[in-house]
Every structure is written in C-alpha cells, then in structure tokens.
Amino acid sequence: MKTPFRLGVVFTHPTQHHGPLWKKLNEQAGLSVKVFYLCNENQASGDVLLGGNSQPWDVDLLSGYEYDYLKDFSGRVPSEQKKNAISPELFNSLTLDNLDAIFMQSFVNYSYRLTALLCKLRGIPLIMQNDATIMSDCRYSRSRQIMMAILYPWMLNLADYWLSCGDHNEIHLRHYGVADEKIVRGCHPVDGERFEQSIRQNQDEIRKIRRDLSWNEDTLIYGFAGKYIERKNPFEFIEAIEKAHQRDPRVRGIMIGGGDLESEINQRLSQLRNAEVINLGFVNQTKIPLYYAAMDVFVVTSWIDPHPLVVSEAMVSGCPPILSDRCGNWGYNDTVRHCYNGLVYPCGNSDVLADRMLEMIDIETRKQYSTKSKEVFYGQDIYCEVKAFLKVIERIKQGVEDSYH
C-alpha cells in the first residue's frame, strides 16, 4: 500500500467554511490532512468583530481530520487571532519527515511568515491562497502601495502554487508577478450540503421566520448579513432600502450581524418612519441558512470586501444577490455575473442600489437569478476546491518523481 500524501495546513482558527474542506480533503484516497491552528477563536469565543453578542459557532468544525492547537511563547493557546503571535511549535511540526506539502493563507501574521521561511529552508512545497484583489489594495496609502510593488513579487513567489479564488484574485496574482503555471483555479469553499440539508429539513421554521419579518404576504425582504464595520458600508443598505420603500412600500430590509457600528445603526433605524429596516443582530451558524431562505434578495454594500462568502451562502440558499462593484467576487467567471445570476451596482450610489432593488421586485427575474445562482454556486462549491488541491498535489508528486530520474 502506498504511503498517503501528507498535507499540513497552518491556519488561524477553525472556520465554518474551511472545517468542512479539511474533512473532505482527508476523505480523499491517498491523502491525509493535519491542521495546525494558531488559536481557538470561534470555538472558545465568537468572532471578535461581530461584537459582544457573538457566540462560539454552533456547528461542528473539527471532526473528520487531525488537528492541533499550537501554543504561543506564553505556553497557552491564544483565544483570538493576533498578528504578532508566533508559535514555536511550528519549528518541530513543519518538517519533511512529517509532511509532504503545506498550505496556508497569506502572510498576514508572523506565524504565517515563519511557516513560509521554514518551507523554503527545509524544501517543503508551499501551497497558498488568499482573496486579495487590486481593488482591496487601493485602501492602502501611496507609500504602502510602493512597498507592496517592491515586496509582493518576491513574497508571493515564495509559494510553489497558488489556488486562485476568482477573476479579480487572479488579476491580483498576475499583477504581482505570479506565473500562470503556478496558479490553479479553485474557490473559497462553502459547505453547500449543510445549507441545503438545513433548509430542506426546516421548511416550517423558514415560513415562520418569513411571517415574523414581514408586514404582510406581499412584503419583499432584502437581507444584509455581516460585520457592522465601516468597510462593510451598512448605512448604504439602509439608505437604499428607504429610497426603494418610498417607491414600492412592499420593500423591507433586515440586517443580521454585529460589530462596532451597531449602536449607530440602531439609532439610524429608530429614525425610520415605517420600520423599513430591522436589525436582528447575531444569528449563529445552524440558523443562518434559514434566514437566507426566508429572504427574497441578498445585498452586499461593502466598499472593501475581497471575496465575501455570505454571497455564496445566500446563493446556495436560493437567494439572488445584489453586489457592490467594490467587492472582489463579481466577473464573467466569478460568483456574481451581472444580469445573469444577480446584479452589480456602483458602490457609493444608493440611488442606483435602490434601482437595482426595484429591478428584483419582478418574481420571474428573482426566480431566474435564483436558479442561475445555484448553478454558479455548484461550479464553485467545496468540491471545486478539493479538485484544485488534488491537481496541485499531483503536480507536486510528479515533480518529486521527476527529481528521482
């Protein structure tokens, strides 16, 4: 029996999107996965950016694969992500005796940078993926962009392979000098099977949620879900709903999430005449598919958002999207395709967003976009990412075999 290919993963913390991916990869013949988590956020506590009402995720993120929580220099496992935290356990864990390749995301923290250094020093193939786009780089100062232009070509090419996650992400990688032969198209994974199963098994609860959120049977529900922080631009959603409601009183908005701007959002909502928008606050993972399924349209207004996975979650739930053009997951071969499975609008223009919302009033338009959204999603689901990993692993194995000849 051949020895399985041993894939190591260095990752910040357990997430609802990647936990199922590690399990699916570990189920593949001839492949074993071990994940090294740098903290236990989402398990010991909720997402810090979702505010004080956030809770630990209530879905299983750890079964089906081997994992370790790594300690920092204090000898403890951190309870939240810290950019400057370094795990000394990486030195003994990341060796060719233990692993055949390593996957990590970005260089955002010091432990990731140490991982890249150890891979280069020890000859371990490094696979990477991020969701960066040129648009998201625009938030940085001119001096930082100059430094990025100098450093990024070197840094990004420390990886032997990149799994791209969309059109704009591939543009970003190529812009900074990553060669086409290093790029394999993947995606950011969403466990569509969990969403569809939850929706299928809870139809009565979905109907109840919709009744509770509606004025009457004619209400059209537009949803926003995410962190209540500046770059998510939540007030543009409220403003556009208010304008759309003035033109069609069936339009209503709901907001799901939490964060620094929640008190300001609640104050703004209290000024609305007809409760056109309501804030539901934090909703945990087991229930969130039911809320997507109760919506008519899902809206993302972010002015910086490289690849918001809430869009994919809404799509697999049958909810067509409206997306800000400052998000990184629209394009001809990406998650949202304008006038095909959803609509894109120019961020910062609430009048146009209100127009887009009103375009979605037509039930046949929503049905068409809903059907197409599911089709697009299943070309970018968790199995798409598994295939991308397997393709890269085969290339690594072939390279090892060639080196012996």
PDB file of N, CA, C and O in Angstrom, residues 118-178:
ATOM      1  N   LEU A 118      10.246  28.479   6.966  1.00  0.00           N
ATOM      2  CA  LEU A 118      10.587  27.075   7.223  1.00  0.00           C
ATOM      3  C   LEU A 118      10.419  26.228   5.969  1.00  0.00           C
ATOM      4  O   LEU A 118      11.228  25.322   5.715  1.00  0.00           O
ATOM      5  N   CYS A 119       9.411  26.510   5.191  1.00  0.00           N
ATOM      6  CA  CYS A 119       9.214  25.764   3.941  1.00  0.00           C
ATOM      7  C   CYS A 119      10.389  25.971   3.002  1.00  0.00           C
ATOM      8  O   CYS A 119      10.886  25.012   2.381  1.00  0.00           O
ATOM      9  N   LYS A 120      10.837  27.203   2.874  1.00  0.00           N
ATOM     10  CA  LYS A 120      11.957  27.478   1.969  1.00  0.00           C
ATOM     11  C   LYS A 120      13.252  26.842   2.485  1.00  0.00           C
ATOM     12  O   LYS A 120      14.013  26.258   1.714  1.00  0.00           O
ATOM     13  N   LEU A 121      13.504  26.948   3.778  1.00  0.00           N
ATOM     14  CA  LEU A 121      14.739  26.394   4.343  1.00  0.00           C
ATOM     15  C   LEU A 121      14.763  24.869   4.299  1.00  0.00           C
ATOM     16  O   LEU A 121      15.825  24.264   4.145  1.00  0.00           O
ATOM     17  N   ARG A 122      13.602  24.253   4.426  1.00  0.00           N
ATOM     18  CA  ARG A 122      13.538  22.795   4.539  1.00  0.00           C
ATOM     19  C   ARG A 122      13.071  22.106   3.263  1.00  0.00           C
ATOM     20  O   ARG A 122      12.913  20.880   3.229  1.00  0.00           O
ATOM     21  N   GLY A 123      12.818  22.882   2.223  1.00  0.00           N
ATOM     22  CA  GLY A 123      12.441  22.284   0.939  1.00  0.00           C
ATOM     23  C   GLY A 123      11.054  21.671   0.924  1.00  0.00           C
ATOM     24  O   GLY A 123      10.802  20.714   0.181  1.00  0.00           O
ATOM     25  N   ILE A 124      10.135  22.220   1.708  1.00  0.00           N
ATOM     26  CA  ILE A 124       8.764  21.715   1.750  1.00  0.00           C
ATOM     27  C   ILE A 124       7.921  22.521   0.759  1.00  0.00           C
ATOM     28  O   ILE A 124       7.879  23.751   0.839  1.00  0.00           O
ATOM     29  N   PRO A 125       7.242  21.877  -0.184  1.00  0.00           N
ATOM     30  CA  PRO A 125       6.388  22.620  -1.124  1.00  0.00           C
ATOM     31  C   PRO A 125       5.313  23.417  -0.374  1.00  0.00           C
ATOM     32  O   PRO A 125       4.672  22.909   0.546  1.00  0.00           O
ATOM     33  N   LEU A 126       5.132  24.656  -0.792  1.00  0.00           N
ATOM     34  CA  LEU A 126       4.187  25.552  -0.133  1.00  0.00           C
ATOM     35  C   LEU A 126       3.054  25.904  -1.089  1.00  0.00           C
ATOM     36  O   LEU A 126       3.288  26.395  -2.197  1.00  0.00           O
ATOM     37  N   ILE A 127       1.831  25.626  -0.663  1.00  0.00           N
ATOM     38  CA  ILE A 127       0.626  25.978  -1.406  1.00  0.00           C
ATOM     39  C   ILE A 127      -0.048  27.125  -0.675  1.00  0.00           C
ATOM     40  O   ILE A 127      -0.179  27.096   0.548  1.00  0.00           O
ATOM     41  N   MET A 128      -0.513  28.122  -1.417  1.00  0.00           N
ATOM     42  CA  MET A 128      -1.144  29.268  -0.771  1.00  0.00           C
ATOM     43  C   MET A 128      -2.439  29.658  -1.468  1.00  0.00           C
ATOM     44  O   MET A 128      -2.692  29.280  -2.610  1.00  0.00           O
ATOM     45  N   GLN A 129      -3.229  30.428  -0.751  1.00  0.00           N
ATOM     46  CA  GLN A 129      -4.456  31.006  -1.300  1.00  0.00           C
ATOM     47  C   GLN A 129      -4.807  32.239  -0.485  1.00  0.00           C
ATOM     48  O   GLN A 129      -4.668  32.235   0.739  1.00  0.00           O
ATOM     49  N   ASN A 130      -5.213  33.293  -1.157  1.00  0.00           N
ATOM     50  CA  ASN A 130      -5.789  34.436  -0.453  1.00  0.00           C
ATOM     51  C   ASN A 130      -6.949  34.970  -1.282  1.00  0.00           C
ATOM     52  O   ASN A 130      -7.278  34.420  -2.339  1.00  0.00           O
ATOM     53  N   ASP A 131      -7.593  36.013  -0.807  1.00  0.00           N
ATOM     54  CA  ASP A 131      -8.711  36.585  -1.558  1.00  0.00           C
ATOM     55  C   ASP A 131      -8.416  38.006  -2.006  1.00  0.00           C
ATOM     56  O   ASP A 131      -9.323  38.764  -2.335  1.00  0.00           O
ATOM     57  N   ALA A 132      -7.140  38.370  -2.054  1.00  0.00           N
ATOM     58  CA  ALA A 132      -6.749  39.754  -2.351  1.00  0.00           C
ATOM     59  C   ALA A 132      -7.125  40.146  -3.779  1.00  0.00           C
ATOM     60  O   ALA A 132      -7.158  39.316  -4.694  1.00  0.00           O
ATOM     61  N   THR A 133      -7.416  41.424  -3.958  1.00  0.00           N
ATOM     62  CA  THR A 133      -7.695  41.987  -5.274  1.00  0.00           C
ATOM     63  C   THR A 133      -7.000  43.341  -5.382  1.00  0.00           C
ATOM     64  O   THR A 133      -6.623  43.933  -4.370  1.00  0.00           O
ATOM     65  N   ILE A 134      -6.843  43.815  -6.608  1.00  0.00           N
ATOM     66  CA  ILE A 134      -6.295  45.154  -6.805  1.00  0.00           C
ATOM     67  C   ILE A 134      -7.199  46.185  -6.143  1.00  0.00           C
ATOM     68  O   ILE A 134      -6.740  47.177  -5.576  1.00  0.00           O
ATOM     69  N   MET A 135      -8.515  45.950  -6.207  1.00  0.00           N
ATOM     70  CA  MET A 135      -9.462  46.894  -5.592  1.00  0.00           C
ATOM     71  C   MET A 135      -9.231  47.007  -4.090  1.00  0.00           C
ATOM     72  O   MET A 135      -9.259  48.096  -3.521  1.00  0.00           O
ATOM     73  N   SER A 136      -9.004  45.863  -3.436  1.00  0.00           N
ATOM     74  CA  SER A 136      -8.797  45.913  -1.990  1.00  0.00           C
ATOM     75  C   SER A 136      -7.457  46.545  -1.638  1.00  0.00           C
ATOM     76  O   SER A 136      -7.291  47.102  -0.548  1.00  0.00           O
ATOM     77  N   ASP A 137      -6.487  46.495  -2.544  1.00  0.00           N
ATOM     78  CA  ASP A 137      -5.204  47.151  -2.302  1.00  0.00           C
ATOM     79  C   ASP A 137      -5.312  48.671  -2.316  1.00  0.00           C
ATOM     80  O   ASP A 137      -4.454  49.368  -1.756  1.00  0.00           O
ATOM     81  N   CYS A 138      -6.363  49.185  -2.948  1.00  0.00           N
ATOM     82  CA  CYS A 138      -6.497  50.639  -3.085  1.00  0.00           C
ATOM     83  C   CYS A 138      -6.730  51.342  -1.759  1.00  0.00           C
ATOM     84  O   CYS A 138      -6.596  52.568  -1.667  1.00  0.00           O
ATOM     85  N   ARG A 139      -7.104  50.591  -0.722  1.00  0.00           N
ATOM     86  CA  ARG A 139      -7.344  51.227   0.587  1.00  0.00           C
ATOM     87  C   ARG A 139      -6.050  51.707   1.225  1.00  0.00           C
ATOM     88  O   ARG A 139      -6.068  52.513   2.154  1.00  0.00           O
ATOM     89  N   TYR A 140      -4.896  51.189   0.755  1.00  0.00           N
ATOM     90  CA  TYR A 140      -3.630  51.492   1.407  1.00  0.00           C
ATOM     91  C   TYR A 140      -3.060  52.828   0.944  1.00  0.00           C
ATOM     92  O   TYR A 140      -3.354  53.311  -0.153  1.00  0.00           O
ATOM     93  N   SER A 141      -2.202  53.393   1.769  1.00  0.00           N
ATOM     94  CA  SER A 141      -1.548  54.661   1.436  1.00  0.00           C
ATOM     95  C   SER A 141      -0.619  54.480   0.240  1.00  0.00           C
ATOM     96  O   SER A 141      -0.233  53.364  -0.110  1.00  0.00           O
ATOM     97  N   ARG A 142      -0.268  55.621  -0.363  1.00  0.00           N
ATOM     98  CA  ARG A 142       0.622  55.590  -1.530  1.00  0.00           C
ATOM     99  C   ARG A 142       1.962  54.958  -1.174  1.00  0.00           C
ATOM    100  O   ARG A 142       2.494  54.142  -1.937  1.00  0.00           O
ATOM    101  N   SER A 143       2.503  55.296  -0.017  1.00  0.00           N
ATOM    102  CA  SER A 143       3.805  54.749   0.376  1.00  0.00           C
ATOM    103  C   SER A 143       3.725  53.232   0.571  1.00  0.00           C
ATOM    104  O   SER A 143       4.644  52.508   0.184  1.00  0.00           O
ATOM    105  N   ARG A 144       2.606  52.763   1.148  1.00  0.00           N
ATOM    106  CA  ARG A 144       2.473  51.311   1.325  1.00  0.00           C
ATOM    107  C   ARG A 144       2.327  50.605  -0.016  1.00  0.00           C
ATOM    108  O   ARG A 144       2.876  49.525  -0.217  1.00  0.00           O
ATOM    109  N   GLN A 145       1.612  51.213  -0.946  1.00  0.00           N
ATOM    110  CA  GLN A 145       1.461  50.596  -2.264  1.00  0.00           C
ATOM    111  C   GLN A 145       2.812  50.490  -2.977  1.00  0.00           C
ATOM    112  O   GLN A 145       3.068  49.524  -3.709  1.00  0.00           O
ATOM    113  N   ILE A 146       3.671  51.489  -2.759  1.00  0.00           N
ATOM    114  CA  ILE A 146       5.017  51.417  -3.348  1.00  0.00           C
ATOM    115  C   ILE A 146       5.795  50.252  -2.738  1.00  0.00           C
ATOM    116  O   ILE A 146       6.455  49.486  -3.459  1.00  0.00           O
ATOM    117  N   MET A 147       5.691  50.097  -1.425  1.00  0.00           N
ATOM    118  CA  MET A 147       6.368  48.976  -0.766  1.00  0.00           C
ATOM    119  C   MET A 147       5.801  47.643  -1.244  1.00  0.00           C
ATOM    120  O   MET A 147       6.553  46.676  -1.449  1.00  0.00           O
ATOM    121  N   MET A 148       4.499  47.584  -1.444  1.00  0.00           N
ATOM    122  CA  MET A 148       3.882  46.356  -1.953  1.00  0.00           C
ATOM    123  C   MET A 148       4.404  46.027  -3.350  1.00  0.00           C
ATOM    124  O   MET A 148       4.671  44.859  -3.666  1.00  0.00           O
ATOM    125  N   ALA A 149       4.545  47.047  -4.176  1.00  0.00           N
ATOM    126  CA  ALA A 149       5.043  46.819  -5.543  1.00  0.00           C
ATOM    127  C   ALA A 149       6.455  46.245  -5.529  1.00  0.00           C
ATOM    128  O   ALA A 149       6.842  45.480  -6.417  1.00  0.00           O
ATOM    129  N   ILE A 150       7.220  46.600  -4.490  1.00  0.00           N
ATOM    130  CA  ILE A 150       8.597  46.089  -4.377  1.00  0.00           C
ATOM    131  C   ILE A 150       8.622  44.703  -3.748  1.00  0.00           C
ATOM    132  O   ILE A 150       9.307  43.790  -4.244  1.00  0.00           O
ATOM    133  N   LEU A 151       7.858  44.512  -2.655  1.00  0.00           N
ATOM    134  CA  LEU A 151       7.950  43.286  -1.864  1.00  0.00           C
ATOM    135  C   LEU A 151       7.058  42.147  -2.355  1.00  0.00           C
ATOM    136  O   LEU A 151       7.430  40.977  -2.268  1.00  0.00           O
ATOM    137  N   TYR A 152       5.882  42.483  -2.882  1.00  0.00           N
ATOM    138  CA  TYR A 152       4.922  41.424  -3.196  1.00  0.00           C
ATOM    139  C   TYR A 152       5.412  40.425  -4.254  1.00  0.00           C
ATOM    140  O   TYR A 152       5.172  39.220  -4.120  1.00  0.00           O
ATOM    141  N   PRO A 153       6.062  40.877  -5.319  1.00  0.00           N
ATOM    142  CA  PRO A 153       6.545  39.881  -6.282  1.00  0.00           C
ATOM    143  C   PRO A 153       7.457  38.838  -5.639  1.00  0.00           C
ATOM    144  O   PRO A 153       7.383  37.640  -5.975  1.00  0.00           O
ATOM    145  N   TRP A 154       8.285  39.261  -4.708  1.00  0.00           N
ATOM    146  CA  TRP A 154       9.159  38.310  -4.002  1.00  0.00           C
ATOM    147  C   TRP A 154       8.349  37.453  -3.034  1.00  0.00           C
ATOM    148  O   TRP A 154       8.483  36.220  -3.010  1.00  0.00           O
ATOM    149  N   MET A 155       7.491  38.101  -2.236  1.00  0.00           N
ATOM    150  CA  MET A 155       6.737  37.366  -1.222  1.00  0.00           C
ATOM    151  C   MET A 155       5.801  36.337  -1.848  1.00  0.00           C
ATOM    152  O   MET A 155       5.766  35.168  -1.439  1.00  0.00           O
ATOM    153  N   LEU A 156       5.024  36.759  -2.846  1.00  0.00           N
ATOM    154  CA  LEU A 156       4.042  35.844  -3.420  1.00  0.00           C
ATOM    155  C   LEU A 156       4.702  34.667  -4.120  1.00  0.00           C
ATOM    156  O   LEU A 156       4.129  33.572  -4.182  1.00  0.00           O
ATOM    157  N   ASN A 157       5.900  34.878  -4.624  1.00  0.00           N
ATOM    158  CA  ASN A 157       6.588  33.784  -5.298  1.00  0.00           C
ATOM    159  C   ASN A 157       7.340  32.872  -4.335  1.00  0.00           C
ATOM    160  O   ASN A 157       8.009  31.930  -4.783  1.00  0.00           O
ATOM    161  N   LEU A 158       7.219  33.123  -3.029  1.00  0.00           N
ATOM    162  CA  LEU A 158       7.698  32.125  -2.065  1.00  0.00           C
ATOM    163  C   LEU A 158       6.832  30.869  -2.123  1.00  0.00           C
ATOM    164  O   LEU A 158       7.284  29.776  -1.779  1.00  0.00           O
ATOM    165  N   ALA A 159       5.592  31.023  -2.579  1.00  0.00           N
ATOM    166  CA  ALA A 159       4.702  29.869  -2.728  1.00  0.00           C
ATOM    167  C   ALA A 159       5.035  29.135  -4.016  1.00  0.00           C
ATOM    168  O   ALA A 159       5.334  29.742  -5.057  1.00  0.00           O
ATOM    169  N   ASP A 160       4.969  27.814  -3.948  1.00  0.00           N
ATOM    170  CA  ASP A 160       5.180  26.999  -5.148  1.00  0.00           C
ATOM    171  C   ASP A 160       3.925  26.948  -6.005  1.00  0.00           C
ATOM    172  O   ASP A 160       4.010  26.825  -7.229  1.00  0.00           O
ATOM    173  N   TYR A 161       2.765  27.033  -5.366  1.00  0.00           N
ATOM    174  CA  TYR A 161       1.492  27.034  -6.084  1.00  0.00           C
ATOM    175  C   TYR A 161       0.514  27.957  -5.378  1.00  0.00           C
ATOM    176  O   TYR A 161       0.535  28.093  -4.159  1.00  0.00           O
ATOM    177  N   TRP A 162      -0.356  28.556  -6.192  1.00  0.00           N
ATOM    178  CA  TRP A 162      -1.446  29.386  -5.676  1.00  0.00           C
ATOM    179  C   TRP A 162      -2.776  28.806  -6.140  1.00  0.00           C
ATOM    180  O   TRP A 162      -2.942  28.485  -7.318  1.00  0.00           O
ATOM    181  N   LEU A 163      -3.714  28.680  -5.210  1.00  0.00           N
ATOM    182  CA  LEU A 163      -5.094  28.366  -5.558  1.00  0.00           C
ATOM    183  C   LEU A 163      -5.838  29.695  -5.658  1.00  0.00           C
ATOM    184  O   LEU A 163      -6.063  30.361  -4.643  1.00  0.00           O
ATOM    185  N   SER A 164      -6.196  30.108  -6.856  1.00  0.00           N
ATOM    186  CA  SER A 164      -6.922  31.366  -7.000  1.00  0.00           C
ATOM    187  C   SER A 164      -8.384  31.140  -6.619  1.00  0.00           C
ATOM    188  O   SER A 164      -8.879  30.011  -6.641  1.00  0.00           O
ATOM    189  N   CYS A 165      -9.079  32.229  -6.270  1.00  0.00           N
ATOM    190  CA  CYS A 165     -10.471  32.083  -5.838  1.00  0.00           C
ATOM    191  C   CYS A 165     -11.441  32.882  -6.686  1.00  0.00           C
ATOM    192  O   CYS A 165     -12.621  32.955  -6.360  1.00  0.00           O
ATOM    193  N   GLY A 166     -10.958  33.485  -7.781  1.00  0.00           N
ATOM    194  CA  GLY A 166     -11.867  34.246  -8.620  1.00  0.00           C
ATOM    195  C   GLY A 166     -11.127  35.088  -9.642  1.00  0.00           C
ATOM    196  O   GLY A 166      -9.887  35.128  -9.675  1.00  0.00           O
ATOM    197  N   ASP A 167     -11.886  35.775 -10.489  1.00  0.00           N
ATOM    198  CA  ASP A 167     -11.303  36.564 -11.575  1.00  0.00           C
ATOM    199  C   ASP A 167     -10.392  37.673 -11.045  1.00  0.00           C
ATOM    200  O   ASP A 167      -9.251  37.828 -11.492  1.00  0.00           O
ATOM    201  N   HIS A 168     -10.901  38.469 -10.105  1.00  0.00           N
ATOM    202  CA  HIS A 168     -10.109  39.591  -9.596  1.00  0.00           C
ATOM    203  C   HIS A 168      -8.901  39.104  -8.794  1.00  0.00           C
ATOM    204  O   HIS A 168      -7.854  39.755  -8.792  1.00  0.00           O
ATOM    205  N   ASN A 169      -9.029  37.993  -8.125  1.00  0.00           N
ATOM    206  CA  ASN A 169      -7.908  37.429  -7.387  1.00  0.00           C
ATOM    207  C   ASN A 169      -6.797  36.989  -8.344  1.00  0.00           C
ATOM    208  O   ASN A 169      -5.601  37.208  -8.070  1.00  0.00           O
ATOM    209  N   GLU A 170      -7.172  36.402  -9.462  1.00  0.00           N
ATOM    210  CA  GLU A 170      -6.150  36.003 -10.445  1.00  0.00           C
ATOM    211  C   GLU A 170      -5.449  37.219 -11.042  1.00  0.00           C
ATOM    212  O   GLU A 170      -4.237  37.202 -11.269  1.00  0.00           O
ATOM    213  N   ILE A 171      -6.212  38.280 -11.285  1.00  0.00           N
ATOM    214  CA  ILE A 171      -5.591  39.521 -11.772  1.00  0.00           C
ATOM    215  C   ILE A 171      -4.565  40.021 -10.764  1.00  0.00           C
ATOM    216  O   ILE A 171      -3.460  40.449 -11.136  1.00  0.00           O
ATOM    217  N   HIS A 172      -4.910  39.960  -9.484  1.00  0.00           N
ATOM    218  CA  HIS A 172      -4.005  40.395  -8.418  1.00  0.00           C
ATOM    219  C   HIS A 172      -2.720  39.571  -8.433  1.00  0.00           C
ATOM    220  O   HIS A 172      -1.603  40.122  -8.369  1.00  0.00           O
ATOM    221  N   LEU A 173      -2.834  38.261  -8.510  1.00  0.00           N
ATOM    222  CA  LEU A 173      -1.657  37.399  -8.501  1.00  0.00           C
ATOM    223  C   LEU A 173      -0.760  37.684  -9.697  1.00  0.00           C
ATOM    224  O   LEU A 173       0.471  37.802  -9.561  1.00  0.00           O
ATOM    225  N   ARG A 174      -1.356  37.814 -10.871  1.00  0.00           N
ATOM    226  CA  ARG A 174      -0.555  38.073 -12.074  1.00  0.00           C
ATOM    227  C   ARG A 174       0.069  39.461 -12.030  1.00  0.00           C
ATOM    228  O   ARG A 174       1.209  39.657 -12.491  1.00  0.00           O
ATOM    229  N   HIS A 175      -0.670  40.423 -11.491  1.00  0.00           N
ATOM    230  CA  HIS A 175      -0.146  41.787 -11.382  1.00  0.00           C
ATOM    231  C   HIS A 175       1.158  41.813 -10.587  1.00  0.00           C
ATOM    232  O   HIS A 175       2.067  42.588 -10.902  1.00  0.00           O
ATOM    233  N   TYR A 176       1.246  40.969  -9.571  1.00  0.00           N
ATOM    234  CA  TYR A 176       2.443  40.937  -8.730  1.00  0.00           C
ATOM    235  C   TYR A 176       3.430  39.843  -9.137  1.00  0.00           C
ATOM    236  O   TYR A 176       4.287  39.454  -8.355  1.00  0.00           O
ATOM    237  N   GLY A 177       3.287  39.348 -10.361  1.00  0.00           N
ATOM    238  CA  GLY A 177       4.347  38.530 -10.937  1.00  0.00           C
ATOM    239  C   GLY A 177       4.260  37.041 -10.707  1.00  0.00           C
ATOM    240  O   GLY A 177       5.245  36.322 -10.936  1.00  0.00           O
ATOM    241  N   VAL A 178       3.106  36.529 -10.268  1.00  0.00           N
ATOM    242  CA  VAL A 178       2.967  35.080 -10.133  1.00  0.00           C
ATOM    243  C   VAL A 178       2.688  34.493 -11.517  1.00  0.00           C
ATOM    244  O   VAL A 178       1.750  34.910 -12.206  1.00  0.00           O
TER     245      VAL A 178
END
